[in-house]
PDB file of C-alpha atoms in Angstrom:
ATOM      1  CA  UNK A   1     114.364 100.026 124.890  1.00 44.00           C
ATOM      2  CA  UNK A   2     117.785  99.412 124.145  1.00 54.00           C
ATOM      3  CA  UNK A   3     117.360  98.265 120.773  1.00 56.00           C
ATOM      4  CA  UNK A   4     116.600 101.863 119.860  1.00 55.00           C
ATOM      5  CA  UNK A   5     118.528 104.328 119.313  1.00 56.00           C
ATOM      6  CA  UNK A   6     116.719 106.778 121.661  1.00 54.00           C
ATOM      7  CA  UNK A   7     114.966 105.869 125.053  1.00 58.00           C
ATOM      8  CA  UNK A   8     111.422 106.275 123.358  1.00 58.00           C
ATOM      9  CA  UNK A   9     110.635 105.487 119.885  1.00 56.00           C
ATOM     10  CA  UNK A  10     108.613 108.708 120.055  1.00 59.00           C
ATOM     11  CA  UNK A  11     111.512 110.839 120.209  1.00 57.00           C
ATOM     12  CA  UNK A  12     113.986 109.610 118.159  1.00 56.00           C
ATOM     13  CA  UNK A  13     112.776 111.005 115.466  1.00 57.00           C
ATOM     14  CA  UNK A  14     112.409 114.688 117.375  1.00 58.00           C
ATOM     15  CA  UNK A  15     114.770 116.850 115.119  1.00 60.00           C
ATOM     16  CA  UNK A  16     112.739 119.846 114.046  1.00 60.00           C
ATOM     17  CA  UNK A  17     111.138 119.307 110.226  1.00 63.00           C
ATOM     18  CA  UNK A  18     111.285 122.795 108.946  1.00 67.00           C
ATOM     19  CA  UNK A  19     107.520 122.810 108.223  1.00 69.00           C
ATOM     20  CA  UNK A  20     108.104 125.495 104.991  1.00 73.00           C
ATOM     21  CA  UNK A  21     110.227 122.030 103.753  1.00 73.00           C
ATOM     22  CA  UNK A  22     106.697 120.244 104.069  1.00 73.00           C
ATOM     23  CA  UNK A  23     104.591 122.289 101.213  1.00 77.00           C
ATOM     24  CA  UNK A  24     107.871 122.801  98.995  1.00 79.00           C
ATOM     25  CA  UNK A  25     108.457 120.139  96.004  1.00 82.00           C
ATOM     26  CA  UNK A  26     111.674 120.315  96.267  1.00 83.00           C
ATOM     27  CA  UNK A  27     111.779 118.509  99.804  1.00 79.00           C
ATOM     28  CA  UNK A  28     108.672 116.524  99.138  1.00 81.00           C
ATOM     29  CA  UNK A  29     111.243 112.900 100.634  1.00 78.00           C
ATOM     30  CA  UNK A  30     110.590 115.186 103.976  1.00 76.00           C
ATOM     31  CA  UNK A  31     106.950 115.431 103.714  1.00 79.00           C
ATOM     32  CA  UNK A  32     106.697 111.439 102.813  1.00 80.00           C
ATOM     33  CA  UNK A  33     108.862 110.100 105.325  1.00 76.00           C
ATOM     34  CA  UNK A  34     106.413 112.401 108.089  1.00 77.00           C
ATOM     35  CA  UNK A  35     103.421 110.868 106.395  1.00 80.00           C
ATOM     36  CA  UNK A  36     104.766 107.265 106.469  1.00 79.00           C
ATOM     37  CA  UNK A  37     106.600 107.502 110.052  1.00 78.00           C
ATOM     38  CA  UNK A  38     103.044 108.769 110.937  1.00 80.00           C
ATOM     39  CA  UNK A  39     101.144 106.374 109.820  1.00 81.00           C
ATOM     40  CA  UNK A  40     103.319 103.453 111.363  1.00 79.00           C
ATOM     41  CA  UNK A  41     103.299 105.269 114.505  1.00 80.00           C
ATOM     42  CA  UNK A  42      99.649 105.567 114.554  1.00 81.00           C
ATOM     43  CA  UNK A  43      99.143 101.372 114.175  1.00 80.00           C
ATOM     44  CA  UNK A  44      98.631 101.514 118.033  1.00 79.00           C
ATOM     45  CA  UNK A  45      95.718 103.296 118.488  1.00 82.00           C
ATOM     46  CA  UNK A  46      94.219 100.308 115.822  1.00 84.00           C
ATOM     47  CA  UNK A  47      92.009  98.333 118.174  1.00 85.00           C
ATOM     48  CA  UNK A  48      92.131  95.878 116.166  1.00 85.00           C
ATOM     49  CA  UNK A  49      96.218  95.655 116.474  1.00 87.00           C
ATOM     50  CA  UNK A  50      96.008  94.696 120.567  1.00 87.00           C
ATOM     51  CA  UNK A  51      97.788  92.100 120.642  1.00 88.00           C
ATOM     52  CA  UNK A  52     100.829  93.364 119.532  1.00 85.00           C
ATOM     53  CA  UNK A  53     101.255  94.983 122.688  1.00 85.00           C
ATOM     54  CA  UNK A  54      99.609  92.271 125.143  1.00 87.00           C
ATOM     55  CA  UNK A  55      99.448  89.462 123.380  1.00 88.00           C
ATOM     56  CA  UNK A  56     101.257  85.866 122.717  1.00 92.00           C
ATOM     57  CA  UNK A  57     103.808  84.662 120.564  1.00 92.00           C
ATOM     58  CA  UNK A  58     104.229  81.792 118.363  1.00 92.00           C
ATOM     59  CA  UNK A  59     107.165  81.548 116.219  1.00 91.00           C
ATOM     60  CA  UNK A  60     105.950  80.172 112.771  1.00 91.00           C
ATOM     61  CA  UNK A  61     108.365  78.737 110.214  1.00 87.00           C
ATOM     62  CA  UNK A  62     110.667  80.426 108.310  1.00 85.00           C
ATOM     63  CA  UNK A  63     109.297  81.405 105.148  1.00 85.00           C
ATOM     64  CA  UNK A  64     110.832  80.942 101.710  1.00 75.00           C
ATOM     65  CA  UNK A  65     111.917  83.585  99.730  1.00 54.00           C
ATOM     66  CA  UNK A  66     113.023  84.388  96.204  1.00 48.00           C
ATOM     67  CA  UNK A  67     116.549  85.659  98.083  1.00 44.00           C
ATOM     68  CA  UNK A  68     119.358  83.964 100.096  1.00 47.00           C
ATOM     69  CA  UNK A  69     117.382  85.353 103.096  1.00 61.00           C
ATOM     70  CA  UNK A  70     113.902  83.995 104.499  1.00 73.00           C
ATOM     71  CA  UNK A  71     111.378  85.168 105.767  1.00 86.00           C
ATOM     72  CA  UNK A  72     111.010  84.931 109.982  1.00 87.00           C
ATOM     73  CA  UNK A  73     106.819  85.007 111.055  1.00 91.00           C
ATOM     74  CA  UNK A  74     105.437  85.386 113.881  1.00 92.00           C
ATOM     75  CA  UNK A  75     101.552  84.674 114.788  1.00 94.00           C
ATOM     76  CA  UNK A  76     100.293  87.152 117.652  1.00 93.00           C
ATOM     77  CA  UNK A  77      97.428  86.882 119.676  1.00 92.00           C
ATOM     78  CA  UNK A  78      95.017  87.636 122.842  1.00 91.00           C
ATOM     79  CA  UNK A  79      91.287  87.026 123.504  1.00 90.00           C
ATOM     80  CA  UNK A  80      90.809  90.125 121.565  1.00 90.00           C
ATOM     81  CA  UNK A  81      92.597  89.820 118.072  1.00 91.00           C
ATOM     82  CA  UNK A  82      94.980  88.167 116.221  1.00 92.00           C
ATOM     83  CA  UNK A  83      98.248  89.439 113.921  1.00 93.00           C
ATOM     84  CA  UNK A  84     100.621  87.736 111.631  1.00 95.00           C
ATOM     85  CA  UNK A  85     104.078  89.713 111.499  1.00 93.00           C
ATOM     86  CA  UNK A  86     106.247  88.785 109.120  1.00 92.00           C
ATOM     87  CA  UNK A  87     110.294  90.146 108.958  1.00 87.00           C
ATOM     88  CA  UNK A  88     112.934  90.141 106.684  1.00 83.00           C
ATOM     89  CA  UNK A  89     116.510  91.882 106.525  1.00 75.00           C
ATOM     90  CA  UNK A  90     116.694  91.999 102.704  1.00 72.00           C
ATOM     91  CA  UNK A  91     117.965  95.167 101.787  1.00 64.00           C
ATOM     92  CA  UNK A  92     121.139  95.531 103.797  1.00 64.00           C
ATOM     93  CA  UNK A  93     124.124  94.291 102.348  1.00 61.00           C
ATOM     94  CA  UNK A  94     127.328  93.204 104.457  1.00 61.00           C
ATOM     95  CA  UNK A  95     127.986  96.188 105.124  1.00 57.00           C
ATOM     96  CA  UNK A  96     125.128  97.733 106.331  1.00 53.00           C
ATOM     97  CA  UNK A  97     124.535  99.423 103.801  1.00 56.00           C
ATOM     98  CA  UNK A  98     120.945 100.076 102.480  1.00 54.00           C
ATOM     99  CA  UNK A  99     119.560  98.515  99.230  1.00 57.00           C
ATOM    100  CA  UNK A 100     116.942 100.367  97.592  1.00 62.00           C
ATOM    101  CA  UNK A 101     116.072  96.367  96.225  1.00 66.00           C
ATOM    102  CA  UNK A 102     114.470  95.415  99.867  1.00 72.00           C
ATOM    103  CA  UNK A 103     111.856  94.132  98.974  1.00 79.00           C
ATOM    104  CA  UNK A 104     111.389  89.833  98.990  1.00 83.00           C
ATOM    105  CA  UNK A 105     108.692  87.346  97.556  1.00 86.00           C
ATOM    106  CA  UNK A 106     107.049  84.748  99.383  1.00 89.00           C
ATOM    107  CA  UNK A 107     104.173  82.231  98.206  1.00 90.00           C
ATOM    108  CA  UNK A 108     102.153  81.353 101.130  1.00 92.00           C
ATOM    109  CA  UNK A 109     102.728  82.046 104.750  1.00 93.00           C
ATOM    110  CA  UNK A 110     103.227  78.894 106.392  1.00 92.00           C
ATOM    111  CA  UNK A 111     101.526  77.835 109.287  1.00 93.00           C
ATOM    112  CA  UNK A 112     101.991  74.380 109.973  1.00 90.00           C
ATOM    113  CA  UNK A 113     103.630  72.650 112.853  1.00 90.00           C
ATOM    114  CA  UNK A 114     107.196  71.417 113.283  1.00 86.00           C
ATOM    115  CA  UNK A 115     110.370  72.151 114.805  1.00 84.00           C
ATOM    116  CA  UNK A 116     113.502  74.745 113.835  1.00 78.00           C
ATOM    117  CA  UNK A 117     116.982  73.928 114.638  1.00 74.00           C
ATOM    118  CA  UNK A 118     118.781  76.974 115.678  1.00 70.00           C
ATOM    119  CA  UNK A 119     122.677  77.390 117.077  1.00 66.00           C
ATOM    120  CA  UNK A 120     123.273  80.187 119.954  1.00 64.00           C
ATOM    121  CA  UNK A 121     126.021  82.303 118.281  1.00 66.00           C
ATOM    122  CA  UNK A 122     127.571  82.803 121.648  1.00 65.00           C
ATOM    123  CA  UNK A 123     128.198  78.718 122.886  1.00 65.00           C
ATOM    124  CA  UNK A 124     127.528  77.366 119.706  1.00 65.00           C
ATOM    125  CA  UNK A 125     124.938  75.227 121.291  1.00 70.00           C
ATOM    126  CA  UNK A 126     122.483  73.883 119.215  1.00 74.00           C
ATOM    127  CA  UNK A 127     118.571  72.873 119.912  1.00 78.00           C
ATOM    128  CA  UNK A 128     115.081  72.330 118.370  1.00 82.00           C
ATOM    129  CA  UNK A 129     112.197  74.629 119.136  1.00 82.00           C
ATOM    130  CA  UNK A 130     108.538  74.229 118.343  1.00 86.00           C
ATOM    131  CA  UNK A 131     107.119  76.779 115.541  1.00 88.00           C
ATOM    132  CA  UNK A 132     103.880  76.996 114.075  1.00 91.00           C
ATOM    133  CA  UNK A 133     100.034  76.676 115.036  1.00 91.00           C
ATOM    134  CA  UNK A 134      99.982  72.952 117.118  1.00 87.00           C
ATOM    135  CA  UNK A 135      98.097  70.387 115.720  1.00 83.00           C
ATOM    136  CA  UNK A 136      94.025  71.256 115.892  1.00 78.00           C
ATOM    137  CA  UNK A 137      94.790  74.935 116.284  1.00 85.00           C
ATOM    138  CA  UNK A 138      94.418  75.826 112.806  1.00 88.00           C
ATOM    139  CA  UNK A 139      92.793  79.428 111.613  1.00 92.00           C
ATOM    140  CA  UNK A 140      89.767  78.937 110.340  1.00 92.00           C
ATOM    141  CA  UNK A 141      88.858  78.704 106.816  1.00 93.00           C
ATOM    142  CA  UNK A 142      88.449  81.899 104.342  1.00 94.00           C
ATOM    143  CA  UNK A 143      89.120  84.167 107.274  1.00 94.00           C
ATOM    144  CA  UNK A 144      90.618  87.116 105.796  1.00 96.00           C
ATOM    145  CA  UNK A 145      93.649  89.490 106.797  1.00 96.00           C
ATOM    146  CA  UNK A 146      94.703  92.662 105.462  1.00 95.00           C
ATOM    147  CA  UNK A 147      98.374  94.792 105.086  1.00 93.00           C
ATOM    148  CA  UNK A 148      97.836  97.150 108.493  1.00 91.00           C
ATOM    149  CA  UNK A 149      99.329  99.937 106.410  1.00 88.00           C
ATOM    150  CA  UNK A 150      97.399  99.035 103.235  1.00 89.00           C
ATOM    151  CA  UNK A 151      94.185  97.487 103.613  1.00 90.00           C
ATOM    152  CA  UNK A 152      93.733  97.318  99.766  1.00 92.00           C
ATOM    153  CA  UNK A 153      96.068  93.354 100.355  1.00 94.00           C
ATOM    154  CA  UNK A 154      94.055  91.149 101.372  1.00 95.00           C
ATOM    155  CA  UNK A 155      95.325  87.867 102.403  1.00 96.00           C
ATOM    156  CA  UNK A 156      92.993  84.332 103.033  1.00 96.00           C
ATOM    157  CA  UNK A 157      93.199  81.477 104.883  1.00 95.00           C
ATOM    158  CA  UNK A 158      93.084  78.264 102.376  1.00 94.00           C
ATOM    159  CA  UNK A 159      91.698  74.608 103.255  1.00 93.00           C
ATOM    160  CA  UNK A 160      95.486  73.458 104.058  1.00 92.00           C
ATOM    161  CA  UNK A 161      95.446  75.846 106.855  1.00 91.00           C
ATOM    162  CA  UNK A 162      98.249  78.311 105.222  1.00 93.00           C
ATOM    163  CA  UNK A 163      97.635  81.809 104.088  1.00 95.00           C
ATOM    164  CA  UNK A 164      97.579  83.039 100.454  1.00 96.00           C
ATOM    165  CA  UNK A 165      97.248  86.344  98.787  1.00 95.00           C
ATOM    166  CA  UNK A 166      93.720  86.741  97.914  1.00 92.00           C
ATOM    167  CA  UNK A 167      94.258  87.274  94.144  1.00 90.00           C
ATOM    168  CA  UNK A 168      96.620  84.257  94.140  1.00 83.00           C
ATOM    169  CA  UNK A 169      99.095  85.974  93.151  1.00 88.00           C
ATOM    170  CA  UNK A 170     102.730  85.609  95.131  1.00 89.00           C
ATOM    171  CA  UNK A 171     102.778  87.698  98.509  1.00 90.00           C
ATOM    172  CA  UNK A 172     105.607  91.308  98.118  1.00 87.00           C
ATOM    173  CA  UNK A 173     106.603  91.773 101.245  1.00 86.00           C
ATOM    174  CA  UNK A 174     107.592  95.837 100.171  1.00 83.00           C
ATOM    175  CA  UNK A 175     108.742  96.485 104.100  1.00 81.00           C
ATOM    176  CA  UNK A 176     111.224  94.682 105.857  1.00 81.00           C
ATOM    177  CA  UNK A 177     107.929  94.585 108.596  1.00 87.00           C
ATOM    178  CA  UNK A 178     104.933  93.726 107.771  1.00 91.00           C
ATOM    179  CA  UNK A 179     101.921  93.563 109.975  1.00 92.00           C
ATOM    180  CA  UNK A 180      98.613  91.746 108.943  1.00 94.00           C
ATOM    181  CA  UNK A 181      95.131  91.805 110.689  1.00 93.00           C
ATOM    182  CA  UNK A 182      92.279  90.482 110.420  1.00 92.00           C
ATOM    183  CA  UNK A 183      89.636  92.115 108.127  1.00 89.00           C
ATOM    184  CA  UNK A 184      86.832  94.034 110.108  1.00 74.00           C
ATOM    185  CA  UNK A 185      83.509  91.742 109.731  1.00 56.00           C
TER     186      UNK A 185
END
């Protein structure tokens, strides 16, 4: 919890919306930033979305990106369902200051196996950790994800085991989270 800025996501967000604001053009940011802190809100009741709250985590690759800054993936999973979350900080500038520019471009979500270097800020110590699917654990072919918050991008799983947009065109990552599922069969 401490990496919010109140003790439950719930409430941080509890400062009265004047509902008159809701129907009223003029203060129609109010009425989209309900609808959209809504909808994120309501990903957990997705059954489909499990293992985001139970599940395991495998650090994929970083992902390039068409900024300075990559892209940092995650593959989630239980014996339920599986989730691909994908995060990126672009947007903020140095000094914290919020770029309307946040979204970032990648080609493919990588997969594959190898290692990351990293270096603990703190000691300056520096190490290799495993990231991506191991060796034989590859998704299968053609299975198909989808945006959790727009189902409309659809993602696939090529023959080289990494995961493409479906219209081949580059994936927009529009939010610096993004969440992808698997496609209900």
């Amino acid at each position: 919890g401490g990496e919010e800025k109140a003790n439950s996501v719930c409430l941080q967000y509890r400062g009265r919306i004047h509902l008159e604001y809701l129907n009223n053009e003029k203060y129609s940011h109010i009425a989209d930033f309900k609808d959209e802190l809504a909808k994120i809100y309501n990903l957990r009741n997705d059954e489909n979305l499990t293992s985001l709250i139970n599940g395991d985590t495998i650090l994929l690759k970083q992902q390039g990106g068409d900024k300075a800054r990559g892209v940092i993936g995650m593959y989630r999973y239980n014996d339920k369902d599986d989730v691909i979350i994908l995060i990126h900080n672009a947007g903020f500038n140095s000094s914290r200051n919020f770029d309307e520019n946040k979204s970032i471009t990648i080609n493919k979500i990588d997969l594959s196996a190898g290692k990351a270097t990293y270096v603990a800020e703190q000691t300056y110590d520096k190490g290799e950790v495993q990231v991506g699917l191991p060796e034989g654990k590859q998704l299968e072919e053609n299975t198909i994800y989808v945006d959790a918050l727009d189902e409309t991008k659809e993602y696939i799983v090529e023959a080289d085991g990494n995961i493409y947009a479906m219209d081949s065109s580059n994936i927009n990552l529009e939010h610096t989270v993004t969440i992808l599922k698997r496609k209900n069969k």
